[in-house]
XYZ file of C-alpha atoms in Angstrom:
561
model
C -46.228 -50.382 -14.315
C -49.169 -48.926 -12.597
C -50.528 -47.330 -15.843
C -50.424 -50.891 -17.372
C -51.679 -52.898 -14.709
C -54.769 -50.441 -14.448
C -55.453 -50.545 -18.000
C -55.463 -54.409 -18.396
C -58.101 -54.475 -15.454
C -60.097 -51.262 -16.474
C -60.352 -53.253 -20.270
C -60.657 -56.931 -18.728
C -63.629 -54.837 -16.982
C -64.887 -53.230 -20.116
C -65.406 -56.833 -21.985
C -67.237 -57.881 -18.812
C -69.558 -55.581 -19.552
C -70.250 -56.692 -22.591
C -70.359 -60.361 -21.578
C -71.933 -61.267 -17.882
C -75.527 -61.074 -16.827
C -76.622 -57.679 -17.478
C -77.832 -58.233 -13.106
C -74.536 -57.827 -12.941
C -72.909 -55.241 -15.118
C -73.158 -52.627 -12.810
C -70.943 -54.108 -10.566
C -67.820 -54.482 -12.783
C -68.685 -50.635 -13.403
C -68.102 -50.090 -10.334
C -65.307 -51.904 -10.114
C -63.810 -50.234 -12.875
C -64.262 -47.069 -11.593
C -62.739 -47.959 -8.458
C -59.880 -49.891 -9.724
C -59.256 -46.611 -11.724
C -59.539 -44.559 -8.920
C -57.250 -46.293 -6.450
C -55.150 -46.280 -9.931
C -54.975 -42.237 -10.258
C -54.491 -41.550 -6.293
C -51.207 -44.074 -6.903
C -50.163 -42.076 -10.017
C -51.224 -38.405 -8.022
C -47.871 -37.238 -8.780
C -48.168 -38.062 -12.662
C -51.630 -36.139 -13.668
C -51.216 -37.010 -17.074
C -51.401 -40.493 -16.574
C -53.938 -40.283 -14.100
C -56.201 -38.115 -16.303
C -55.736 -41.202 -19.296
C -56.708 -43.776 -16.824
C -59.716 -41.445 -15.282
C -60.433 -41.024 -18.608
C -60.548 -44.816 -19.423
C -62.564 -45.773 -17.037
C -64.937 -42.951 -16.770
C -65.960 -42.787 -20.576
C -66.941 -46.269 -20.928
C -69.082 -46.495 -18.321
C -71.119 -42.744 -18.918
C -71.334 -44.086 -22.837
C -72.690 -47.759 -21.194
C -75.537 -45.585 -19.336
C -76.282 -43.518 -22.617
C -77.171 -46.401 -24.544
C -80.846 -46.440 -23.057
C -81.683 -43.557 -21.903
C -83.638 -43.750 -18.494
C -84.126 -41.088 -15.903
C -82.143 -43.748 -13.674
C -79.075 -43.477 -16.312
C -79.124 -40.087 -16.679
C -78.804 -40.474 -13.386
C -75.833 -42.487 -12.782
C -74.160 -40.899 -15.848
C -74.421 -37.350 -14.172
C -73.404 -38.681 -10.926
C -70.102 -40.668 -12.205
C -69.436 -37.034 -14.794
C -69.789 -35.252 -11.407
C -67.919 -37.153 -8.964
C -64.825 -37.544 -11.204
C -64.337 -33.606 -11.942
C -64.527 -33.327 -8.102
C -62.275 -36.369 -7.747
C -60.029 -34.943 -10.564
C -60.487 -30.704 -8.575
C -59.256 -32.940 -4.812
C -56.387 -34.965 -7.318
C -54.550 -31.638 -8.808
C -55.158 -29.825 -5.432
C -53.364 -32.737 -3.603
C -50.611 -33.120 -6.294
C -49.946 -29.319 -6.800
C -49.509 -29.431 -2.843
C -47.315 -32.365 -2.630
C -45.407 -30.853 -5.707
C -45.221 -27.721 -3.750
C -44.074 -29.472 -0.375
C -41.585 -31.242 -2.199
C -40.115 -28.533 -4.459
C -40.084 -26.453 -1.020
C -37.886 -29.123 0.562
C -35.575 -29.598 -2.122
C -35.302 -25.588 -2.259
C -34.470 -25.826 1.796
C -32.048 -28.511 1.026
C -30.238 -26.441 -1.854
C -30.535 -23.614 0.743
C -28.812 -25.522 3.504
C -26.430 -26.578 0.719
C -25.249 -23.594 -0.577
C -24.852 -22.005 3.022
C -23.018 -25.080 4.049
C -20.829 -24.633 1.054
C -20.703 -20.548 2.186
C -19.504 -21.541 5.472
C -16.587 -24.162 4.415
C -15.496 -21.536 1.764
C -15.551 -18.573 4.592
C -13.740 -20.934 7.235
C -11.065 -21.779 3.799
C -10.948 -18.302 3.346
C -10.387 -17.769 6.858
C -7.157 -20.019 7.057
C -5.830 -19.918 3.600
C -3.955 -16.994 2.090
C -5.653 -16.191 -1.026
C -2.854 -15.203 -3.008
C -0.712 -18.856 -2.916
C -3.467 -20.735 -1.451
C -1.292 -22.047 1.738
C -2.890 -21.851 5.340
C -2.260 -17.650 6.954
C -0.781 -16.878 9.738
C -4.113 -17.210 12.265
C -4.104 -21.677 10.932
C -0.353 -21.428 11.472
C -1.119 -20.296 15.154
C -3.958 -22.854 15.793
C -2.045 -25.650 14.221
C 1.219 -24.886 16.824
C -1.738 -24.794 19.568
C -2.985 -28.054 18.905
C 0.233 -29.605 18.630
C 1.081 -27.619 22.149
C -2.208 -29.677 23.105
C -1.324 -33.177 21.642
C 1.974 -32.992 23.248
C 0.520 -33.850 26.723
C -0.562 -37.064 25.211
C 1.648 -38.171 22.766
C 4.829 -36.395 23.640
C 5.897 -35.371 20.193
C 8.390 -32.369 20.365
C 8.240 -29.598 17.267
C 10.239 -27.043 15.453
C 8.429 -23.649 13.708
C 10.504 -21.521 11.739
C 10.143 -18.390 9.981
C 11.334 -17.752 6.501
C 12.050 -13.986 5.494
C 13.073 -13.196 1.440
C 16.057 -11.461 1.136
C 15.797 -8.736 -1.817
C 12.018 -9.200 -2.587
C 11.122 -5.574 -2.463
C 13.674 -4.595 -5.197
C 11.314 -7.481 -7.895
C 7.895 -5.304 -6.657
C 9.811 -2.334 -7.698
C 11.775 -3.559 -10.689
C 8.889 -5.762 -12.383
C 5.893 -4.843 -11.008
C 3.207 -6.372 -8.138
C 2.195 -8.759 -10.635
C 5.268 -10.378 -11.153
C 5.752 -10.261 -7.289
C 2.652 -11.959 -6.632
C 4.236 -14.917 -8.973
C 6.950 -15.465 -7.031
C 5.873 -15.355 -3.431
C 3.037 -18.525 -5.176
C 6.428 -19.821 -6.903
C 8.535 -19.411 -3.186
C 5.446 -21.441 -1.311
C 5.803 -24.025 -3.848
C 9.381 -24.358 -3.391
C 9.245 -24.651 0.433
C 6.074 -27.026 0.370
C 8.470 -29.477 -1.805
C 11.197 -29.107 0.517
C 8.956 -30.141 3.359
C 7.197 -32.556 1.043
C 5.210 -34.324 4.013
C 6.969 -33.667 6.777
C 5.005 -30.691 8.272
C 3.319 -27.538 6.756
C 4.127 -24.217 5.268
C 2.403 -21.452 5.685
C 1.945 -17.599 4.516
C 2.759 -15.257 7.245
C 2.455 -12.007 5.371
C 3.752 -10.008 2.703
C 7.272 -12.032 2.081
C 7.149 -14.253 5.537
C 6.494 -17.387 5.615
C 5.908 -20.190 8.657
C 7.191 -23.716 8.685
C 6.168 -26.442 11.283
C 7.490 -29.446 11.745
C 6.464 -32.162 13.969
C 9.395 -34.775 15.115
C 12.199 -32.167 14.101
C 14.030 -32.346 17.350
C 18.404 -31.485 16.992
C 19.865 -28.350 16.088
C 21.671 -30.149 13.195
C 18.288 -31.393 11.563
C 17.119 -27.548 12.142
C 20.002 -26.372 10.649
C 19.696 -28.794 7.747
C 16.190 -27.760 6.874
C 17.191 -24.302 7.028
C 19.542 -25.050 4.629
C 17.518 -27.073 2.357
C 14.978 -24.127 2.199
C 17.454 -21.381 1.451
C 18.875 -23.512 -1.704
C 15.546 -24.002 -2.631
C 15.208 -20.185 -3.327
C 19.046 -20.032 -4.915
C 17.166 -21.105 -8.446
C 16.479 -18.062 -10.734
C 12.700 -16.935 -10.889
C 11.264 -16.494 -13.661
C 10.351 -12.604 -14.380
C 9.013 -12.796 -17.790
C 11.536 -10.545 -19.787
C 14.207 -11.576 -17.332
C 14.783 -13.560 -14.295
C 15.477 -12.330 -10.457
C 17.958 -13.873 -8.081
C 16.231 -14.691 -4.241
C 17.732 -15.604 -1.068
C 16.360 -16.426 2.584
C 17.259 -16.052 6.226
C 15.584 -19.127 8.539
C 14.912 -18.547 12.351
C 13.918 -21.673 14.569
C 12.525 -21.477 17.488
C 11.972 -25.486 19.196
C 8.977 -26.339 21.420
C 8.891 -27.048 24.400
C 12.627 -25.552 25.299
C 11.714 -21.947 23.264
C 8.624 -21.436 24.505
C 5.380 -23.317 25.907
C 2.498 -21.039 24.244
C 2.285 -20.614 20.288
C 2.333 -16.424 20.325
C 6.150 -16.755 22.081
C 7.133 -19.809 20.509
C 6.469 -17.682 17.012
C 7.977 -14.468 18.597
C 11.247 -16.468 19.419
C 11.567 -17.938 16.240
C 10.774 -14.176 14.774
C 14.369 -12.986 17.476
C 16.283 -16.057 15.501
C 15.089 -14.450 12.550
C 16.622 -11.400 13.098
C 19.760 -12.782 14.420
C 20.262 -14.774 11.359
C 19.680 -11.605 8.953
C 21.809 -9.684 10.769
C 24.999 -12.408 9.938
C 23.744 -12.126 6.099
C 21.578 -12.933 3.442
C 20.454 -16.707 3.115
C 21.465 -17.606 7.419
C 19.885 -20.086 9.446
C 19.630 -19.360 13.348
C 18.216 -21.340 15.920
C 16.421 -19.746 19.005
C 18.502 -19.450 22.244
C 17.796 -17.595 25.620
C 21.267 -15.671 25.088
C 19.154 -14.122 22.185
C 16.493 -13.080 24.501
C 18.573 -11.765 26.639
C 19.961 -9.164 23.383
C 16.694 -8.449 22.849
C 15.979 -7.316 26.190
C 19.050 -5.030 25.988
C 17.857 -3.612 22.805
C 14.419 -2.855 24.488
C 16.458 -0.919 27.197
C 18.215 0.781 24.348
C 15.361 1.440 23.051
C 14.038 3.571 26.133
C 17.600 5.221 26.483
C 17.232 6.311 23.360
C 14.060 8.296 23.522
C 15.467 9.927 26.227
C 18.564 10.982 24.597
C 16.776 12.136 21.603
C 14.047 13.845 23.841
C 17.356 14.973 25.731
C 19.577 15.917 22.740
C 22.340 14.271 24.325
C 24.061 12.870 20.823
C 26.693 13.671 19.851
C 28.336 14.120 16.460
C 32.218 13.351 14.863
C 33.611 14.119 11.886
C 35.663 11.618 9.243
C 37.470 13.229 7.072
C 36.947 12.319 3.254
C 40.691 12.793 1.693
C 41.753 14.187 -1.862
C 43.999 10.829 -2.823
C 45.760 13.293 -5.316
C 47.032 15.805 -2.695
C 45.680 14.269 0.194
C 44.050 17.077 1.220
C 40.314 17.298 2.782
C 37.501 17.668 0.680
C 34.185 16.801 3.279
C 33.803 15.260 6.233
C 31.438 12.585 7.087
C 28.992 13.270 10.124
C 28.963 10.493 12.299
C 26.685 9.947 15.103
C 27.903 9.367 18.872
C 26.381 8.222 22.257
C 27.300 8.057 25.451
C 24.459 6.982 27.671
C 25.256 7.598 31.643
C 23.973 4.274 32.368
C 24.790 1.710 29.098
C 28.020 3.451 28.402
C 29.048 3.720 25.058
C 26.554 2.750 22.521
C 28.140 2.255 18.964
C 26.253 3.213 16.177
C 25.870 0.291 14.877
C 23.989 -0.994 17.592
C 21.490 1.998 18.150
C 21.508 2.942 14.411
C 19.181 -0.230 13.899
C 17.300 0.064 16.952
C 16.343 3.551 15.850
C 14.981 2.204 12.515
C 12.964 -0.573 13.664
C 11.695 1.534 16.468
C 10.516 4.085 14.238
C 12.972 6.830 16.289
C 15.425 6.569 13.007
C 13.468 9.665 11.588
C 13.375 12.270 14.319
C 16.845 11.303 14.993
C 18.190 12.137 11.536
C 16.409 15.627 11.638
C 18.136 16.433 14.975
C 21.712 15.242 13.506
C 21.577 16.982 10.914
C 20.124 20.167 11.926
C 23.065 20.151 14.352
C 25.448 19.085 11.740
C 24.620 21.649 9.058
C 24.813 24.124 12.123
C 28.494 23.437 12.536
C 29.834 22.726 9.040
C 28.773 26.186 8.019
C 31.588 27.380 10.658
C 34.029 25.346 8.221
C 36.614 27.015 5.564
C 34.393 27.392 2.279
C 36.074 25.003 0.516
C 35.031 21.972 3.037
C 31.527 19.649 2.509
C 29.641 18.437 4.551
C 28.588 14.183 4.220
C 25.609 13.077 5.733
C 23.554 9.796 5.628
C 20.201 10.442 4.972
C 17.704 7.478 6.264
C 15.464 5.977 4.195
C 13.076 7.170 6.203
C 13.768 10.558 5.026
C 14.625 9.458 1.131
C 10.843 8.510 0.495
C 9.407 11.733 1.918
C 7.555 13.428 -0.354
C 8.783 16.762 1.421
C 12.546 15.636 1.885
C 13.785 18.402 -0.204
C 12.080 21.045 1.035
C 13.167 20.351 4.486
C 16.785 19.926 3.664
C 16.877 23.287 1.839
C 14.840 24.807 4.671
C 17.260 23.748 7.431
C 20.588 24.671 4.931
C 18.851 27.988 4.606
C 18.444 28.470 8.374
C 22.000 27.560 9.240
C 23.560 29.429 5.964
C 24.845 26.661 4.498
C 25.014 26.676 0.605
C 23.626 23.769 -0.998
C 26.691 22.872 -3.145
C 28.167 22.313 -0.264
C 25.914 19.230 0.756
C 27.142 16.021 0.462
C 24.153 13.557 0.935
C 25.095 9.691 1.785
C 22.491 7.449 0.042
C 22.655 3.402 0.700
C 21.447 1.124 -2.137
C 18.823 -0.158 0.581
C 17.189 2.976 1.230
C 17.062 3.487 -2.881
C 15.426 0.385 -3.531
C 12.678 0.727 -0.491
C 10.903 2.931 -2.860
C 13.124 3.270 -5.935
C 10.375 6.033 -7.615
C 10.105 8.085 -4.803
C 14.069 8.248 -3.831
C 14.842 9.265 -7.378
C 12.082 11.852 -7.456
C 13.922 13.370 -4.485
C 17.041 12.909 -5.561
C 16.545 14.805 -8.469
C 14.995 17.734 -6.429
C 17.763 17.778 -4.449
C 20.306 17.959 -7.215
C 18.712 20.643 -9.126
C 18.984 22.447 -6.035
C 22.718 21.418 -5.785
C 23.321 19.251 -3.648
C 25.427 16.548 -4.146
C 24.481 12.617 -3.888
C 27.189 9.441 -2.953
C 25.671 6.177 -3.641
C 26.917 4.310 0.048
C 28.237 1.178 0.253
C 28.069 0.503 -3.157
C 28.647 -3.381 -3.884
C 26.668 -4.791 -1.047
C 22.730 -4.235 -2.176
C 21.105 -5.022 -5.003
C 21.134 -1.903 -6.685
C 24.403 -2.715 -8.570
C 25.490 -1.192 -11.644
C 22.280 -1.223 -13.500
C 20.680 1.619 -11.348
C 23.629 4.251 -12.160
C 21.994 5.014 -15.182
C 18.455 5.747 -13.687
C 19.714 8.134 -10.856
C 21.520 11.814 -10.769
C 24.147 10.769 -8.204
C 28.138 12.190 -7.938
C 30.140 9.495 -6.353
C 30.362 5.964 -5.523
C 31.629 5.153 -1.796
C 33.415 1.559 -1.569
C 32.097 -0.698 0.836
C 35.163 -1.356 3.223
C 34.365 -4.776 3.341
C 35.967 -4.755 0.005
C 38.945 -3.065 1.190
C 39.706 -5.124 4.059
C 40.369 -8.231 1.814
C 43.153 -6.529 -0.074
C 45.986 -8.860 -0.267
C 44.394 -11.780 0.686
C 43.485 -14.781 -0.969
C 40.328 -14.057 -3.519
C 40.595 -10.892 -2.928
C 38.289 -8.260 -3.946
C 40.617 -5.710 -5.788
C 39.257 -7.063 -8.948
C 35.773 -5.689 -7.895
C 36.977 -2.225 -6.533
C 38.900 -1.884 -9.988
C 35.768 -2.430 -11.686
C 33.666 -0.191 -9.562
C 36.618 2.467 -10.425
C 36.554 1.940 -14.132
C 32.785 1.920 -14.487
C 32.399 5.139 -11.923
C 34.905 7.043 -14.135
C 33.333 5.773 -17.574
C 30.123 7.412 -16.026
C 31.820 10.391 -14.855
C 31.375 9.581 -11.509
C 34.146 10.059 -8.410
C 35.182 6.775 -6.654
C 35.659 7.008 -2.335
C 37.155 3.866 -0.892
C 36.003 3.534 2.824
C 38.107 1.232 5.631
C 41.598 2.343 4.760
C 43.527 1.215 7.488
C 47.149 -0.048 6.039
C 49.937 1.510 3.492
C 49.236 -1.331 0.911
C 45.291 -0.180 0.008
C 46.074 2.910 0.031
C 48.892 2.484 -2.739
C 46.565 0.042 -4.532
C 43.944 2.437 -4.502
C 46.057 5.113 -5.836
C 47.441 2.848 -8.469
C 44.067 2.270 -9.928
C 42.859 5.879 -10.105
C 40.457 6.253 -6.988
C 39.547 9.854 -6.244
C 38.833 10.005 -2.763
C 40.006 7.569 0.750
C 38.201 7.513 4.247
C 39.969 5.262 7.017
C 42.013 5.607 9.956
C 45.257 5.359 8.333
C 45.038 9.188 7.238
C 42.568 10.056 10.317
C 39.873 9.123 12.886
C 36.871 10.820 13.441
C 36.917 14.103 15.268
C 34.351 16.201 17.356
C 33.461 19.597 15.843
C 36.096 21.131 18.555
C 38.789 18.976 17.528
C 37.922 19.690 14.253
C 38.275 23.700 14.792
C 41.651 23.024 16.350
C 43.405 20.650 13.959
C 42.536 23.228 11.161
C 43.664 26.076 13.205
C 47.085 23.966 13.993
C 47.874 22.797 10.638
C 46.510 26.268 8.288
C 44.452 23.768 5.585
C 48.117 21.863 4.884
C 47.322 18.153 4.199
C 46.308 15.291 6.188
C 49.209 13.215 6.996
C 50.657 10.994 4.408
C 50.706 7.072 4.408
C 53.016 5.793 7.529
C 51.703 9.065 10.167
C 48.332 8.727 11.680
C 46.327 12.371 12.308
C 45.478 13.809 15.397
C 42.790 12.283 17.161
């Protein structure tokens, strides 16, 4: 528009020229040449254009004073060549400038921008997990604080909860980190749905997730959500060349009768957590003080504990393992014992897990079983010795070597080792537990698969490991006879640990009718308190003394002890 408007004048001028009084030509020059000039100051941030237009209106008027040449248009002609270079010189230097000003202002802007952009993507970062994209653990905590704020106004009650996999290590080992990393972004999805709007689910770490949920106020809804979330999981994931079976515990913890501060409102819903794995895969528990109260028992524990292994106050019975064909001992099973002066009587099944999430489990193993190996090489020749090795233990790259160190010290030949092996402590790091398994049976010891049944491992490991024997969870024993019964199972496990060359030893036998039905289907070995109960090493030395090596008491007699 400019360009036009300045060219219609500048040419209406140029015909004036040529037309009025030639008194008067020199003004509509000059008002030309201003009319241009206001022109190209307006269009200082096109130079083109205002070049053209200087151009216009500069030529006609130098070519008007040529025509008669006078000293006095010489004059003028000079003077208008002259003062539009040095009006064109102050027109680039001002629009370079403003260009510069401007293009330095956009490049702040972009700046500002792009850290702007830095600084939402580091606070994203910040709260998100990167590997499923929900909010970590530190938004989960500021989200519970600022409903712990809002509560004083609005009075809105919540529920958090904790959601712990069940068997997830096993898929890292089995398929690979890759494929893990698929399904813990496949198990956010699945809980996300579940919650749909209702509240927010977030990454915890490795396979632990967070759930909030505003409004959630009963025990039943709790319990329902819990139980929503666990059949969410049930599904098959997808593994590429196969699938992998999932479950997952639930702990609760309510605000404000759990806790009034976010850190103990997510520790209590952690102490439901372990509650509710502790009952069994797939369990929802809500917080209560009673729980609190266990773990502050299990702290004390804890400190008796160190003591008595500082102390070396354990204590150690034996189980025997009997020959089903002639009932006869073959080994017997080293079982921890503690008597603390001030708890009393501590069952192993309480301090056992103490000791492993502690991180006491491994010192306390060494001690055990330096002390066991130094008393079972005092046995007849012809008896093993069966001890549980810890996982802690399993994945050490120098487990064998200590083992064979501490036989060698207490004289204890090697074949005469029977080492107790649970599918969990295979499975925490399946490579490095068969590595030392196979050390260990080159040297000759033997290997029992524990509680075989009741993992994960199942049968498909059996052909990746060296082991000897497969010991029968008693909790499949202790159903025989009753409805849907597991004898089916246990006559399975038989038939595949013979077609394997394996032995079978069926733990829990407590009655006359499993051990007949054990017998029946061709199980090598029993362990229960029908044929005996544990004995200390003294006992031990005196029941063998008493009875020359004759057999442990048939069905219908209990042992000594």
């Amino acid at each position: 528009f400019v360009v036009a408007l300045t060219s219609a004048l500048v040419g209406w001028s140029f015909f004036l020229i040529l037309d009025v009084d030639p008194e008067l030509r020199f003004a509509v020059k000059i008002f030309g040449w201003v009319t241009a000039t206001i022109a190209s100051a307006l269009l200082a941030y096109l130079p083109i254009a205002g070049f053209f237009v200087m151009a216009m209106v500069t030529v006609p008027p130098i070519t008007e004073f040529l025509r008669v040449i006078t000293p006095e248009t010489l004059s003028h002609a000079a003077l208008t060549v002259a003062f539009s270079l040095v009006y064109l010189k102050f027109l680039l230097q001002y629009y370079w400038t403003i260009i510069e000003a401007v293009e330095s202002r956009l490049a702040l802007e972009r700046e500002h921008r792009k850290t702007a952009e830095a600084k939402d993507e580091i606070s994203r970062l910040a709260l998100s997990d990167p590997l499923t994209g929900l909010p970590n653990r530190r938004r989960f905590q500021d989200q519970v604080d600022g409903l712990i704020r809002g509560y004083e106004d609005t009075g809105v009650p919540f529920c958090i909860g904790v959601v712990d996999l069940d068997g997830f290590k096993p898929i890292n080992d089995v398929f690979g980190h890759s494929v893990g990393d698929d399904v813990l972004v496949e198990v956010g999805a699945r809980l996300a749905a579940v919650l749909g709007g209702r509240g927010m689910v977030a990454r915890l770490g490795g396979d632990e997730f967070g759930i909030i949920v505003p409004m959630l106020q009963s025990r039943s809804e709790a319990e329902q959500l819990g139980a929503d979330l666990a059949r969410s999981l049930q599904k098959p994931f997808d593994c590429g060349v196969s699938s992998a079976m999932l479950s997952g515990s639930c702990g609760f913890a309510f605000f404000p009768q759990a806790g009034q501060r976010a850190e103990v409102l997510v520790d209590r819903a952690d102490i439901a957590l372990y509650e509710a794995k502790k009952a069994g895969r797939g369990r929802t528990t809500i917080f209560t003080i009673e729980m609190e109260d266990a773990i502050r028992h299990q702290a004390l524990i804890e400190q008796a504990l160190r003591r008595a292994i500082s102390d070396e106050v354990l204590e150690l019975a034996y189980h025997p393992i009997v020959r089903l064909a002639d009932r006869r001992p073959v080994a017997f099973e080293a079982l921890a014992r503690w008597n603390d002066p001030e708890l009393g009587v501590i069952p192993p099944d309480v301090f056992i897990p103490v000791a492993e999430k502690s991180g006491l489990i491994g010192e306390l193993t060494v001690q055990l079983f330096r002390r066991a190996v130094r008393e079972a090489a005092s046995w007849p020749k012809n008896i093993s010795l069966s001890f549980n090795l810890s996982v802690v233990q399993l994945v050490q790259p120098s487990c064998g070597l200590a083992i064979l160190s501490i036989l060698g010290e207490a004289g204890l030949r090697p074949g005469r080792l029977i080492l107790e092996i649970t599918e969990t402590a295979l499975l925490s790091d399946f490579e490095k537990a068969r590595k030392t398994i196979s050390d260990l049976k080159r040297s000759g010891v033997h290997i029992a698969l524990d509680d075989f049944g009741t993992g994960y491992a199942s049968f498909g490991y059996l052909d990746k490991i060296s082991i000897d024997k497969i010991k029968i969870d008693r909790s499949f024993t202790a159903v025989f006879g009753h409805k849907n019964g597991d004898e089916a199972i246990v006559q399975a496990i038989v038939d595949l640990a013979r077609a394997n060359g394996l032995k079978t030893t069926a733990e829990g036998v407590e009655t006359e009718s499993q051990y007949e039905y054990l017998k029946s289907i061709g199980c090598d070995e029993l362990q229960g308190f029908l044929l005996a109960a544990p004995l200390t090493h003294d006992e031990f030395q005196n029941l063998w003394k008493e009875r020359d090596r004759d057999a442990i008491q048939p069905p219908g007699t209990r042992a000594a002890g």
